[in-house]
C-alpha atoms as one frame of an Amber mdcrd trajectory, in Angstrom:
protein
 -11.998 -42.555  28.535 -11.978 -38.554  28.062 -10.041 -37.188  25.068  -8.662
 -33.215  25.555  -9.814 -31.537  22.493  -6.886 -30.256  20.099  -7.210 -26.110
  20.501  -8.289 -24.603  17.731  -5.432 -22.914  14.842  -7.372 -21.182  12.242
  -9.946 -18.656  13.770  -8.054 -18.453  17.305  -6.280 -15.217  17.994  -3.056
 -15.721  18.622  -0.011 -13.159  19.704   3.035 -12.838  17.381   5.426 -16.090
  17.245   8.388 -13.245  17.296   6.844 -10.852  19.831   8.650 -11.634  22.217
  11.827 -11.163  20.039  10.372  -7.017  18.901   9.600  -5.718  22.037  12.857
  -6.853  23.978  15.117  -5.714  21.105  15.927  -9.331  19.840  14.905  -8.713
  16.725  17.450  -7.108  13.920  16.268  -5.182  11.397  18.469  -4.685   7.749
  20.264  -1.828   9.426  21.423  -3.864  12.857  23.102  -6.371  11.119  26.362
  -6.930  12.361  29.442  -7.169   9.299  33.370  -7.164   9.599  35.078  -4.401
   7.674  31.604  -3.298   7.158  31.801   0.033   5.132  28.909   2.707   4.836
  27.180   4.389   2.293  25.921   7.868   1.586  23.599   8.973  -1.177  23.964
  12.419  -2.946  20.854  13.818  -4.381  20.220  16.393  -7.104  19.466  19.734
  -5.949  18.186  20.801  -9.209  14.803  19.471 -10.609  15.543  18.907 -13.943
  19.191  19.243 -16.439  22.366  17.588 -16.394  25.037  16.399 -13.900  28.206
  18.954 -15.381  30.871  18.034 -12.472  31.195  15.949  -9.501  33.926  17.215
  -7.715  34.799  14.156  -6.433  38.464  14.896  -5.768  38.539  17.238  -2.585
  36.013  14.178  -1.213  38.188  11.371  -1.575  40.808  12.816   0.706  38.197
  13.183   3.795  39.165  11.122   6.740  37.770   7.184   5.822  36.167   7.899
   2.759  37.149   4.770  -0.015  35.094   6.112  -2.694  32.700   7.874  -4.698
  30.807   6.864  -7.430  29.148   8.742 -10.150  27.489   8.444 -13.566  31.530
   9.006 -14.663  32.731   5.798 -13.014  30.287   3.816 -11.454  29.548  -0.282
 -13.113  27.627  -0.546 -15.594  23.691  -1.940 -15.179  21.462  -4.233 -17.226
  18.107  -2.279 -17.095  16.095  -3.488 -20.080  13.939  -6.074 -18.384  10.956
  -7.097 -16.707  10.479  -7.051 -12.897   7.757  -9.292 -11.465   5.603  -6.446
 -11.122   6.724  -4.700 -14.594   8.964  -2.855 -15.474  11.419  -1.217 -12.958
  11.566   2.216 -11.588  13.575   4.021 -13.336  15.471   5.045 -10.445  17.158
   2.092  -9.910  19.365   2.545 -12.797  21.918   4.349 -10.525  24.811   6.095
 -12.245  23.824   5.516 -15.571  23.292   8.696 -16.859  24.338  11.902 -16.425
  20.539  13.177 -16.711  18.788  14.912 -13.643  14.502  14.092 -14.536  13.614
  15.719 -10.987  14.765  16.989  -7.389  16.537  14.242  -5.066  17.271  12.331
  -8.204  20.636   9.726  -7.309  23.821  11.808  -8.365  26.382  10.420  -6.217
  27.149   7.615  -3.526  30.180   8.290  -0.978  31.637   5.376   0.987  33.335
   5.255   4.089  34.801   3.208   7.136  31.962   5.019   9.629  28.050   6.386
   8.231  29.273   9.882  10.124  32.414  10.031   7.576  30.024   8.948   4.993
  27.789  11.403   5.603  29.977  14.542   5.855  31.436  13.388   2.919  28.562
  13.459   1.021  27.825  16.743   2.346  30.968  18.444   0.945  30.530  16.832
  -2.173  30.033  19.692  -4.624  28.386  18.789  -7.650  27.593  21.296 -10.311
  24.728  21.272 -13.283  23.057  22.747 -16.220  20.079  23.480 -15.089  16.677
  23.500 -17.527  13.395  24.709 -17.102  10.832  22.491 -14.686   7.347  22.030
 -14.065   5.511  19.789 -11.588   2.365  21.354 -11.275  -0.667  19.175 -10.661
  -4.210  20.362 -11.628  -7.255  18.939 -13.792  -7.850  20.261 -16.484  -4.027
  21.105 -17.316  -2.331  20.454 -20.938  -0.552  17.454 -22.137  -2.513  14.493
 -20.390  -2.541  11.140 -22.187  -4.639   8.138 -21.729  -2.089   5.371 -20.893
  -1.283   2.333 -23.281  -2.535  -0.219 -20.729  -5.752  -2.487 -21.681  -7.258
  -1.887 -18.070  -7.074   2.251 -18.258 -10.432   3.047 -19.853 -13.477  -0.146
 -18.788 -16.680   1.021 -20.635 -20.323  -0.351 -21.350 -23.397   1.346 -23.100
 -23.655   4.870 -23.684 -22.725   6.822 -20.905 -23.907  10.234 -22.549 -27.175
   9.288 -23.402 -28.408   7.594 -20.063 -26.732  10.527 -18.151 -29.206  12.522
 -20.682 -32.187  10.458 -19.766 -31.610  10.386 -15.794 -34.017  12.121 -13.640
 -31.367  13.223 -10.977 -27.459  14.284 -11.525 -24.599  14.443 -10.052 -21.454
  16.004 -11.616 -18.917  16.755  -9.348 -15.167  16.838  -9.118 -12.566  15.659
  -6.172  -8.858  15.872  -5.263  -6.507  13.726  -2.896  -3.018  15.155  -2.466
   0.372  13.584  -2.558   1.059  11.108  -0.208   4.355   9.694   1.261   4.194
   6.184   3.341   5.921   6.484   6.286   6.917   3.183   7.239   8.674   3.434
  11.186  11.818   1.454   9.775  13.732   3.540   6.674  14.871   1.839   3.282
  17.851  -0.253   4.356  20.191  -2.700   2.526  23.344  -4.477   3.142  25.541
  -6.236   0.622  28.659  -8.126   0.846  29.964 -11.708  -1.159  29.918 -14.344
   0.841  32.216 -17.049  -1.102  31.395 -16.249  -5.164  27.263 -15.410  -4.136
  26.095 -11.449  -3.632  24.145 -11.764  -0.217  21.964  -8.920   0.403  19.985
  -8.036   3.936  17.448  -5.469   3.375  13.783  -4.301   4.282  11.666  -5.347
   1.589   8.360  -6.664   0.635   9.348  -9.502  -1.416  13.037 -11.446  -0.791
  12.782 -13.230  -4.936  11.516  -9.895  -6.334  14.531  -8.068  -4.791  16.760
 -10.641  -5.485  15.496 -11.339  -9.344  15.703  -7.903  -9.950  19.529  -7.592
  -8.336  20.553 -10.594 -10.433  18.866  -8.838 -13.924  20.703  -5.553 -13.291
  24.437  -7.102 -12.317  24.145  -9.345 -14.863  24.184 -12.458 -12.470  23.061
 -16.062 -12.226  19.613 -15.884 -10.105  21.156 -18.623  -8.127  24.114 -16.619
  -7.365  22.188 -14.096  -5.213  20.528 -14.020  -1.970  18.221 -11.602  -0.433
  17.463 -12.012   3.223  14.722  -9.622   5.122  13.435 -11.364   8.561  11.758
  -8.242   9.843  10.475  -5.303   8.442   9.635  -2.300  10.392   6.494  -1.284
   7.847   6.281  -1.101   3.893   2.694   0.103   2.870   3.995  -0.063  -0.830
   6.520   1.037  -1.087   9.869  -1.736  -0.137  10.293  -2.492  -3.572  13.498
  -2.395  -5.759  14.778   0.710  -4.310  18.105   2.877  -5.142  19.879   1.668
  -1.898  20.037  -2.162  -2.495  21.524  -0.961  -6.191  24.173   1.449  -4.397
  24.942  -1.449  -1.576  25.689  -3.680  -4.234  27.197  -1.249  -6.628  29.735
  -0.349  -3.559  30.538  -4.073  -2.823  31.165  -5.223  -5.912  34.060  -2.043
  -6.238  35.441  -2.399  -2.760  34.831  -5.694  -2.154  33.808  -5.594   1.312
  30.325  -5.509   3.224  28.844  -2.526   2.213  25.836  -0.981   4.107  23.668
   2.221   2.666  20.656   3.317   5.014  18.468   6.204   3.932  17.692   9.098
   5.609  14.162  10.158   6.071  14.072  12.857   3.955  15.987  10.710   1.407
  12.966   8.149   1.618  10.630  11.176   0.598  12.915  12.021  -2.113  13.434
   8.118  -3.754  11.030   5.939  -2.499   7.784   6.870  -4.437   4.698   7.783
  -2.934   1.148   7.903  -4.153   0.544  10.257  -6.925  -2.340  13.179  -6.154
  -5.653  12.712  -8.320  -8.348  15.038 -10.264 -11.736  12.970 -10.495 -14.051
  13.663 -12.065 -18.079  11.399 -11.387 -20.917  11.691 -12.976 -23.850   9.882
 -11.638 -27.492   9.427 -13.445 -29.510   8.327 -11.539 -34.017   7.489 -11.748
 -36.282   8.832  -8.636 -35.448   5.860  -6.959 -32.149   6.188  -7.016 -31.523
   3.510  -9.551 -28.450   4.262 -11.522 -28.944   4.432 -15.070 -25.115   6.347
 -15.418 -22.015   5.622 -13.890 -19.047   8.053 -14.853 -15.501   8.302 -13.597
 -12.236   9.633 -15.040  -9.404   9.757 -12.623  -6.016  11.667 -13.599  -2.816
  11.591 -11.688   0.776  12.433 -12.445   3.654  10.235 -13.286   7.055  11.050
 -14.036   8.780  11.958 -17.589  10.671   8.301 -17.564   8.262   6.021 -17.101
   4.034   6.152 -16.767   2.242   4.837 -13.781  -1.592   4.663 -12.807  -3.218
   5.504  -9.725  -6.155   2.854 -10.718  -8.535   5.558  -8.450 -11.234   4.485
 -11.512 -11.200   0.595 -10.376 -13.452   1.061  -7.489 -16.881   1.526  -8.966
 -16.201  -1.279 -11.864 -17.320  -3.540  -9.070 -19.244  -1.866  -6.928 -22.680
  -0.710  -8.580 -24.862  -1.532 -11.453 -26.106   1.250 -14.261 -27.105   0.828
 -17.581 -23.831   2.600 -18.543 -20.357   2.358 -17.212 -17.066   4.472 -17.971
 -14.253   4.875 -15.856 -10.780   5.854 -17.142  -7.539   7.015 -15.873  -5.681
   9.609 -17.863  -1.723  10.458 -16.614   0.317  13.686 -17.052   4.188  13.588
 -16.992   5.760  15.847 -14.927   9.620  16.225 -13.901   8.466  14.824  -9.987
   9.814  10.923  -9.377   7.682   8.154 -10.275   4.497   7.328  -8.062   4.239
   4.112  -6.590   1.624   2.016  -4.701   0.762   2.933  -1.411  -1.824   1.055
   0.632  -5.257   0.408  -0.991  -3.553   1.633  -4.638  -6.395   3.192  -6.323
  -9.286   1.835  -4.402  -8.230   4.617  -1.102  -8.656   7.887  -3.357 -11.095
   6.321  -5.468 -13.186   5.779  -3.228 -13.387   8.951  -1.718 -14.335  10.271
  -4.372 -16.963   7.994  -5.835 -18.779   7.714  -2.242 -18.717  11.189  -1.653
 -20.706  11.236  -4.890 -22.854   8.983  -4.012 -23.739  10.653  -0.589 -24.192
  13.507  -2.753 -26.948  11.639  -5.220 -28.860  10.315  -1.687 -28.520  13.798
  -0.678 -30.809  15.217  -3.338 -33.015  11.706  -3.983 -34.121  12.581  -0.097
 -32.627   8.903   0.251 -30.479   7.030   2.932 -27.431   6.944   1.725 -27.485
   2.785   3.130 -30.501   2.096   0.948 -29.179   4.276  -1.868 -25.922   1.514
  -2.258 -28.137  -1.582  -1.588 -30.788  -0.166  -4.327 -27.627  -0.611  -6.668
 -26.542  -3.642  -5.577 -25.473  -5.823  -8.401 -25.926  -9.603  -8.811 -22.506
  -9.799 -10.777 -19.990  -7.862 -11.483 -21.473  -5.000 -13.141 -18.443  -4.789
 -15.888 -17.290  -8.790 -15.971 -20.892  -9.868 -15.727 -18.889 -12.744 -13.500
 -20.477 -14.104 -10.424 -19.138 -13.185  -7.417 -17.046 -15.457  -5.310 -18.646
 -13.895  -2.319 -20.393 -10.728  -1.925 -21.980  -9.401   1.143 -21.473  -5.901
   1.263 -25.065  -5.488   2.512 -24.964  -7.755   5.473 -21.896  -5.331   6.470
 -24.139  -2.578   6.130 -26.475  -4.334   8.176 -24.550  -4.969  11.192 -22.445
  -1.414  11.029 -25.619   0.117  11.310 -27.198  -1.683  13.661 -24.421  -1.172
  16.326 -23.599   2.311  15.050 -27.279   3.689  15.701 -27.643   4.373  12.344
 -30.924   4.059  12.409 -31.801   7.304  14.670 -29.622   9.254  12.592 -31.712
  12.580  11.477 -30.548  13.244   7.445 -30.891  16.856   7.684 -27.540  18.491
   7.975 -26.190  21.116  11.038 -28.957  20.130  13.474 -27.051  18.721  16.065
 -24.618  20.980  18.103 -22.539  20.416  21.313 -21.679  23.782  22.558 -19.118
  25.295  19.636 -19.332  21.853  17.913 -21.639  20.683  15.348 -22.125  16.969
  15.107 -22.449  14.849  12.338 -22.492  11.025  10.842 -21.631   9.754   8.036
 -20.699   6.445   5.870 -19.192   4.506   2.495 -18.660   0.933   1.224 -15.712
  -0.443   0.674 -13.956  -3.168  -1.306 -10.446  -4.483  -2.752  -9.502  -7.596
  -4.626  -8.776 -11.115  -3.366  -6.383 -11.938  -5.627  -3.374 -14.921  -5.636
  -0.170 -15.382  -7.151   1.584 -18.543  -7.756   4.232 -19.030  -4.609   6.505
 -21.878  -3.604   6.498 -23.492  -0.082   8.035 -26.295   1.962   7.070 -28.385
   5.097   9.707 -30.273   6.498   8.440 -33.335   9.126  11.209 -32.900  11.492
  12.864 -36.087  13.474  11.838 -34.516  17.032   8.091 -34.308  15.744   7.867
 -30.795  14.799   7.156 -29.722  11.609   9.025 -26.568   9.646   7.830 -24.236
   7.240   9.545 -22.600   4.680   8.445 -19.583   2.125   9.945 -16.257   0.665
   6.873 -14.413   2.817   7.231 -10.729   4.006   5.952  -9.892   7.436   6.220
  -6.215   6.835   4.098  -5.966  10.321   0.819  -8.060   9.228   1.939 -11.000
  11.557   2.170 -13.142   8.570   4.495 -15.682  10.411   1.883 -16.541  13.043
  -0.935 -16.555  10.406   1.115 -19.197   8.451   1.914 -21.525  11.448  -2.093
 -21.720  12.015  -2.437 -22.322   8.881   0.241 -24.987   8.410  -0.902 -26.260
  11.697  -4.504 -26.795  10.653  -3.249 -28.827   7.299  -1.290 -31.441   9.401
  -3.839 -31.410  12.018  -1.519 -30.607  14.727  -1.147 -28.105  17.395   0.597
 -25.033  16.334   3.122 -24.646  18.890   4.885 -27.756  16.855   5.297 -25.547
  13.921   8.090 -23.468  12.944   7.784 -20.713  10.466  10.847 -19.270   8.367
  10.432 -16.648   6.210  12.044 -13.772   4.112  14.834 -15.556   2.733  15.199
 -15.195  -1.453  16.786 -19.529  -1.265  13.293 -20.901   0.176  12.077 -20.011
  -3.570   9.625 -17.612  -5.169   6.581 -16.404  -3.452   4.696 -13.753  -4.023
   5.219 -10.479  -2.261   3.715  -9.049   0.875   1.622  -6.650  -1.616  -2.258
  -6.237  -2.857  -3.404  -7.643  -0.159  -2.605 -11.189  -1.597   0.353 -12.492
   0.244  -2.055 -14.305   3.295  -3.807 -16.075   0.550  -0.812 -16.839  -2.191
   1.085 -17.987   1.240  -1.385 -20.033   2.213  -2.431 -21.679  -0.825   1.019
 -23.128  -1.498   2.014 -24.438   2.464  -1.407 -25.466   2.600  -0.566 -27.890
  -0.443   3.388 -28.511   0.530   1.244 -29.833   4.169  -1.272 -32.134   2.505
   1.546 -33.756  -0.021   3.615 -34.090   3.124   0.485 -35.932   5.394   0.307
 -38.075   2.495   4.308 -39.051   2.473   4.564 -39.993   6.161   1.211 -42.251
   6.032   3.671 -44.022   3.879   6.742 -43.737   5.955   5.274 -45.882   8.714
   6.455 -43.035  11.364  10.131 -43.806  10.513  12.017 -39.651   9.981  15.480
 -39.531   9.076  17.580 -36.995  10.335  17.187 -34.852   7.934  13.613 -35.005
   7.926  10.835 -35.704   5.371  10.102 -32.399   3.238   7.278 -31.814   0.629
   7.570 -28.735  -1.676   4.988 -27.458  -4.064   4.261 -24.987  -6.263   0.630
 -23.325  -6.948   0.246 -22.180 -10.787  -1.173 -25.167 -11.443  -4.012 -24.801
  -8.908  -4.564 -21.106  -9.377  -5.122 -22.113 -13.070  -7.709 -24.504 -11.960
  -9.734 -21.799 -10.430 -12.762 -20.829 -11.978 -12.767 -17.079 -13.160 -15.034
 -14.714 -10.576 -14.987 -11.594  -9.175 -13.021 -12.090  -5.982 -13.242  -9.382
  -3.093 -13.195  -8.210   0.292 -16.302  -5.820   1.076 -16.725  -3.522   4.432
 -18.986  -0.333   5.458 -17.345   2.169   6.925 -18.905   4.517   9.723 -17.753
   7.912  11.259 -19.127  10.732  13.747 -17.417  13.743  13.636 -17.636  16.961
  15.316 -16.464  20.125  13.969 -15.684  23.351  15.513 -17.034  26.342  12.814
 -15.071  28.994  14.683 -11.384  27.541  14.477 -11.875  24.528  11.862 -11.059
  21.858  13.808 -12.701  18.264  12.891 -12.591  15.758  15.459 -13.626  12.449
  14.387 -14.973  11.019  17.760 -15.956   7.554  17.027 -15.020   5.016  13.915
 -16.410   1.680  12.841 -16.044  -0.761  10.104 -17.427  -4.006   9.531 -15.793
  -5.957   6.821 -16.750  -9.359   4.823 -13.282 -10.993   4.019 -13.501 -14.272
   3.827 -11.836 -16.897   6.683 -10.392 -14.723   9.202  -6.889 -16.409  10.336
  -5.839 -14.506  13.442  -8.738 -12.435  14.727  -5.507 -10.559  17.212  -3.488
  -9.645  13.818  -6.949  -9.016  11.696  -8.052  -6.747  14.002  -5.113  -4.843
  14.211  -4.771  -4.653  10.792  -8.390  -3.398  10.044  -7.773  -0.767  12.674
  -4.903   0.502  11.509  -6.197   0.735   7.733  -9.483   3.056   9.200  -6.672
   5.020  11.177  -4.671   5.473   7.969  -8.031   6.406   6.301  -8.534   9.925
   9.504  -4.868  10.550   8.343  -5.653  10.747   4.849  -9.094  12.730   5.957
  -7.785  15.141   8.096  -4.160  15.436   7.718  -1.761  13.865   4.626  -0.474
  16.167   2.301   2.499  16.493   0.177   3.094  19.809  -1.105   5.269  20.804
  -3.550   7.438  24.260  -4.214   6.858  24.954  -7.494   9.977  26.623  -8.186
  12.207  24.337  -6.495  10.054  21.159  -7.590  10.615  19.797  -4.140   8.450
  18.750  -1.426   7.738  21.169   1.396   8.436  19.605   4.658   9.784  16.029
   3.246   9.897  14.937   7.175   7.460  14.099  10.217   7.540  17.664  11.308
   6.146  19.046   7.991   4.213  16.058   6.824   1.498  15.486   9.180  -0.188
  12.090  10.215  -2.992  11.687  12.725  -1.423  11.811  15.985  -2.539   9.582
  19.257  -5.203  12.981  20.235  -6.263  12.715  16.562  -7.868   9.063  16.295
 -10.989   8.177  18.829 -11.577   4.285  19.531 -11.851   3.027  16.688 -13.699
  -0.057  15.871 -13.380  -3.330  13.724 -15.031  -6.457  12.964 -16.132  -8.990
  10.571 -19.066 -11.169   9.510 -19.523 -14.294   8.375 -18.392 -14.519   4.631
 -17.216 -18.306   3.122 -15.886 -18.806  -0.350 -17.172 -22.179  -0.981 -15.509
 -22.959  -4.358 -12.257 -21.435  -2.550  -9.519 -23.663  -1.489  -8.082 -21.193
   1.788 -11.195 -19.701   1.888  -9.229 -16.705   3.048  -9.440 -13.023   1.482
  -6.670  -9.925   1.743  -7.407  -7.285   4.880  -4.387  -5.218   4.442  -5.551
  -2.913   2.315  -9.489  -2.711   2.606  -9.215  -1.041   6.417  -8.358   2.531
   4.635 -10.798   2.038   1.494 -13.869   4.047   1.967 -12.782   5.328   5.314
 -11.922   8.647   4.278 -15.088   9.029   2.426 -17.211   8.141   5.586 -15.493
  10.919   7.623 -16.142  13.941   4.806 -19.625  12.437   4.666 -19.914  12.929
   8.564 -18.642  16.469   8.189 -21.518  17.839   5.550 -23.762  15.927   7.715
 -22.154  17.564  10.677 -22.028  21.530   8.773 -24.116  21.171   5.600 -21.324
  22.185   3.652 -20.129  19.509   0.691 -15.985  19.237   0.809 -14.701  17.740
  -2.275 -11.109  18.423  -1.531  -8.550  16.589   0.819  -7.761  16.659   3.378
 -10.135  18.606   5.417  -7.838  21.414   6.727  -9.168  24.244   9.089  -8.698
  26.701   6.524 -10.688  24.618   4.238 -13.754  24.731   6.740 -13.310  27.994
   7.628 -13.572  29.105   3.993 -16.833  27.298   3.312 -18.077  28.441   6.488
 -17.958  31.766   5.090 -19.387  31.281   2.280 -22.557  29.886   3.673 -23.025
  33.221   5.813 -24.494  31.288   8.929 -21.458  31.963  11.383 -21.087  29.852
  14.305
C-alpha cells in the first residue's frame, strides 16, 4: 500500500491566505468601511510651536454647509488620562481637548465634523483659531544644555572601569555619530472609525494591536473593557508607529456627541505632524582596544530628544550590551526636552541608529589594528552575554559571517581604501553585525475543531504586512498535524482576547506560543470525543504567562551580517549601492516567501536610512521641512540594487516555537555596512547620516585628491 506524504507547514513558503483578497481590491482597509449616516472628521492643528489656544472661532464654522460640529479644549468630553497603557504610559497626545496648552507645531486644537470629508475639510480650513504665542526651541545637537539622564533602570548598563581600561588600551577609538529624524511612512494613513453598535463603542481602525487600542479607548472614556471593540483586519504598514493615536480619540470623541458613525482619516502631512517618529541621536563610542584587537573598553552614550510632556528613549545604547566582550562596559542614553512631539518607535527602535554608530566604530578600530573588520567582531565574540553574563539561547553570529562572506567574495576584498575605480566611480565594500531581541509576551488564542473537519483559529494578531495570518495557519496546522488548507485564521479583532501586539519583533513568537498551546489542549479534547463535533464545534483556549514564566532566563536574539558594495561618484556625490546581502540566524523560519520579504525590505529600509531619510526642522517655525513624500525622501525603485537575503541554520533547543522575530533585524546594521563600503570605496570616514552629495563632496575637498 503507498501512503502520499502530508506536505510540509512549517518551513514551506507559502503565498498570503488573503492575497488574493489585496491585489483584486477585496480587501477593506479602516478607511473603506462602509457606515450609514456615517459623518467625517477633520483635525485642526496648531500653527504655533509652543503657547496657548486664546480663541477658536468656532462660530462662522458651524454655519458651513454639513458641518454638525466642532470641538475644542472649550467643549469637548472630558478624558481619563492618568493610567497605564500596555506599553506605558500614553502619549500625551491622545489627551485631545483637554487643555488649552499648545507644547509644539501640529499639536490637536480642533476637530470639525461633517456629513462629507470635503465639508469637513474646508471647514477645518476656515477655522480661525488665535494664540499667545511663547518663545520655542527644538534644536537638536550634542553637546547642548539641559540634558538629563532618564529615571528608567535600563538607561545607563555599566561594568568595571571604563576610564581606566580605555587608559591602558594600546589602540583608540573616540568618535562621534548622528542619525536624523525619521518619519515611518506606512502606504495606508492613521485611520479610525467609531460608531455604537447597541450600548458597545465599536471602533475599525489601522493599528498594531486590536486589545491595546481598545484597553486604552475603554481607560480614557471611562468604559467597561468589555463594552468596547476594536476591529483592524488589514493594515496597509505600521513600522511603529499604529499605536494609540489622536484619531481613534477624535472618532470616538465625535460619536459619543453626535451619536452617529463617525470616521476621522489623517492626512499625510497630519501623520508627520501626530504620529511620532524616531527621535535623531548624538553618540558618542569609545573603543579600547589591545594589538589584537581585543577589547579591553567598550563606551557608548547615546542622546536623543523627547518632548516637554513626557520622556522617551531611543535605546541606540542597547546594541553593544550584547554584542561584544571588554573588560569594561558603559552605555547610557541621556534625553533633552524640546517643544517637538514625542518620539516613538520606529522599526529596529534603538538597535537601527545604534548600530550605525557602534559598527562604524568598530570598522574604524580594524581600520587602524590593520585588521579585517570580520575577524575584528569574531576576536570579540563573547561566550555570554557580556553584561547578563546569561548564556545565550542561540548565538551564531559568526556562522552568518561565514556564509555572507563566502558568497559575497569577501575574501578577495583588498582593505586599502580608493583603489578600485570604474571610470568616475570609485568602488568599495563594506560590512556590520547585526542583532535584536527574541522576546514574548503573554497572548490569548483559540482553536475551534469545526463540524465540517476544519479547524479555526482565533487571536487579537496584527498583520500590519508581515503575513502573520499565513504564518499562523502553518503553525496551527503543524500542532494538529493537519494540512493547512483546513485551517482558518481570524485575526485583529479586540473580542478574540489579549495578544500581544504586532511590535518588537515578538508578535510571530507570542502568536505562536499561545495557538500552538490552544492546538495541543484541543488534540487532546477530541482523542476524548471519539470523533463526535457538535455544531458548534469543540474549542480550546489558552493563555501563555504561565509558560513564558517557565522559561529559563537567557539572552534571546536574532543575529545577521550585513554586506554592501557601493560605488560613489567624487565629482557629483552620488552613492550607488550596487549590490546588498544579509545572512541572518533567527531561529525556525515559518514562511521562507514572507521571511524573505521581510528581511529584504528591512536591508532596503536600512539604503533609505543610508542614503536618503531625513527630517529637518525650521527652527523658527519648529516645524518639519517637507512633512510629505516630495520633501522627505526614501530610496526610490533606481535607488536599491538586488538585494539579497537568507538564513542559516539556528535551533533554540530549550525553546518551545523555536521561532525568533525578523521584522526588525533586516534594517539593523544595514546602514552601517553601506557607510563602511563608502570609506572603503573613497577613504574618507562619514560619521553623519545620511550620506548626502553635499556631504561627499565636502570631504572630498578636504582630502585635496579631486576626482
Amino acid at each position: 500500500m503507498t501512503t502520499t506524504a502530508k506536505p510540509r507547514t512549517v518551513g514551506a513558503a507559502r503565498t498570503r491566505v488573503e492575497g488574493r483578497e489585496k491585489v483584486t481590491g477585496a480587501a477593506r482597509y479602516a478607511s473603506e468601511q462602509p457606515f450609514e449616516k456615517l459623518a467625517h472628521g477633520w483635525l485642526v492643528l496648531s500653527t504655533v510651536a509652543r503657547g496657548r489656544v486664546r480663541a477658536v472661532g468656532e462660530e462662522a464654522v458651524r454655519a458651513l454647509p454639513g458641518v454638525l460640529t466642532v470641538l475644542h479644549s472649550g467643549n469637548a468630553p472630558r478624558l481619563t488620562t492618568d493610567f497605564a497603557s500596555l506599553l506605558g504610559p500614553p502619549d500625551p497626545v491622545v489627551a485631545l481637548f483637554q487643555h488649552d496648552r499648545v507644547p509644539h507645531l501640529g499639536w490637536p486644537v480642533a476637530l470639525v465634523v461633517a456629513e462629507t470629508p470635503e465639508q469637513a475639510r474646508e471647514a477645518a480650513e476656515t477655522l480661525v483659531v488665535e494664540y499667545d504665542e511663547e518663545p520655542h526651541d527644538v534644536a537638536f545637537h550634542a553637546g547642548r544644555p539641559g540634558t538629563y539622564t532618564p529615571e528608567d533602570g535600563s538607561a545607563v548598563a555599566t561594568k568595571g572601569d571604563l576610564e581606566a581600561e580605555l587608559a591602558a588600551s594600546s589602540v583608540l577609538v573616540d568618535a562621534s555619530y548622528t542619525t536624523p529624524e525619521q518619519h515611518h511612512g506606512a502606504m495606508e494613513p492613521h485611520a479610525a472609525t467609531a460608531h455604537w453598535d447597541e450600548g458597545r463603542l465599536e471602533v475599525l481602525d489601522t493599528n498594531q494591536g486590536t486589545g491595546w487600542v481598545a484597553g486604552d479607548l475603554a481607560q480614557l472614556f471611562s468604559l467597561d473593557a468589555s463594552s468596547v471593540r476594536v476591529r483592524s483586519e488589514h493594515i496597509g504598514g505600521a513600522f511603529g508607529s499604529k499605536g494609540v493615536r489622536p484619531h481613534q480619540v477624535g472618532a470616538v470623541m465625535a460619536a459619543t456627541v453626535l451619536h452617529r458613525p463617525v470616521r476621522l482619516a489623517l492626512t499625510r502631512r497630519q501623520v508627520f505632524a501626530v504620529t511620532g517618529y524616531r527621535s535623531p541621536t548624538a553618540q558618542r563610542v569609545r573603543l579600547g582596544a589591545e594589538p589584537d584587537g581585543r577589547l579591553r573598553a567598550f563606551g557608548h552614550e547615546a542622546l536623543n530628544l523627547t518632548s516637554t510632556l513626557r520622556p522617551f528613549v531611543e535605546t541606540s545604547a542597547v546594541f553593544g550590551r550584547v554584542m561584544y566582550d571588554a573588560r569594561a562596559h558603559h552605555t547610557a542614553h541621556r534625553l533633552v526636552g524640546l517643544d517637538m512631539p514625542t518620539p516613538t518607535w520606529m522599526r529596529a527602535p534603538g538597535e537601527a541608529p545604534g548600530s550605525f554608530a557602534v559598527e562604524s566604530a568598530l570598522d574604524e578600530l580594524a581600520e587602524r589594528l590593520e585588521m579585517d573588520p570580520i575577524a575584528l567582531r569574531a576576536r570579540n565574540e563573547p561566550e555570554t552575554g557580556p553584561l547578563s553574563g546569561l548564556p545565550f539561547s542561540s548565538r551564531n553570529l559568526l556562522g552568518c559571517f561565514e556564509e555572507g562572506a563566502r558568497r559575497f567574495g569577501w575574501a578577495g576584498r583588498d582593505p586599502r581604501p580608493r583603489l578600485r575605480r570604474e571610470g568616475r566611480w570609485l568602488l568599495g565594500t563594506g560590512t556590520a553585525a547585526a542583532t535584536y531581541p527574541s522576546g514574548a509576551a503573554p497572548s490569548t488564542a483559540s482553536v475551534t475543531a469545526e463540524p465540517d473537519g476544519g479547524f479555526t483559529v482565533r487571536i487579537s494578531a496584527a498583520d500590519v504586512g508581515t503575513g502573520a495570518r499565513t504564518a499562523l495557519a502553518l503553525v496551527a496546522a503543524e500542532a494538529l498535524d493537519v494540512e493547512a488548507e483546513r485551517v482558518t485564521v481570524r485575526i485583529g479583532d479586540s473580542d478574540f482576547g489579549q495578544a500581544w501586539v504586532a511590535g518588537g519583533s515578538m508578535g510571530t513568537r507570542s502568536w505562536s506560543l499561545a495557538v500552538v498551546s490552544a492546538a495541543e489542549e484541543l488534540r487532546g479534547r477530541l482523542a476524548l470525543s471519539d470523533g463526535d463535533i457538535p455544531p458548534d464545534g469543540i474549542t480550546a483556549r489558552t493563555d501563555t504567562a504561565g509558560l513564558l514564566a517557565e522559561l529559563a532566563k537567557k539572552e534571546r536574539h536574532s543575529f545577521g551580517a550585513q554586506f554592501a558594495e557601493v560605488a560613489v561618484d567624487v565629482t557629483t556625490g552620488e552613492v550607488r549601492v550596487r549590490r546588498m546581502l544579509g545572512v541572518f540566524a533567527a531561529g525556525r523560519i515559518v514562511n521562507p516567501l514572507t521571511a524573505r520579504s521581510q528581511l529584504v525590505g528591512g536591508m532596503t529600509w536600512g539604503l533609505s536610512m543610508a542614503l536618503h531619510e531625513e527630517a529637518v526642522r525650521d527652527a523658527a517655525s519648529g516645524g518639519q521641512v517637507g512633512a510629505d513624500f516630495a520633501g522627505y525622501h526614501v530610496a526610490a525603485n533606481a535607488d536599491v540594487p538586488v538585494i539579497e537575503a537568507d538564513w542559516i541554520d539556528d535551533p533554540v533547543p530549550d525553546d518551545p516555537v523555536g521561532i525568533k522575530g525578523i521584522g526588525e533585524i533586516g534594517i539593523v546594521g544595514a546602514a552601517a555596512a553601506i557607510s563602511n563600503a563608502v570609506w572603503h570605496a573613497t577613504g574618507v570616514r562619514h560619521r553623519d547620516l545620511p550620506l548626502r552629495p553635499d556631504r561627499i563632496l565636502r570631504a572630498e575637498e578636504g582630502t585635496g585628491t579631486g576626482a
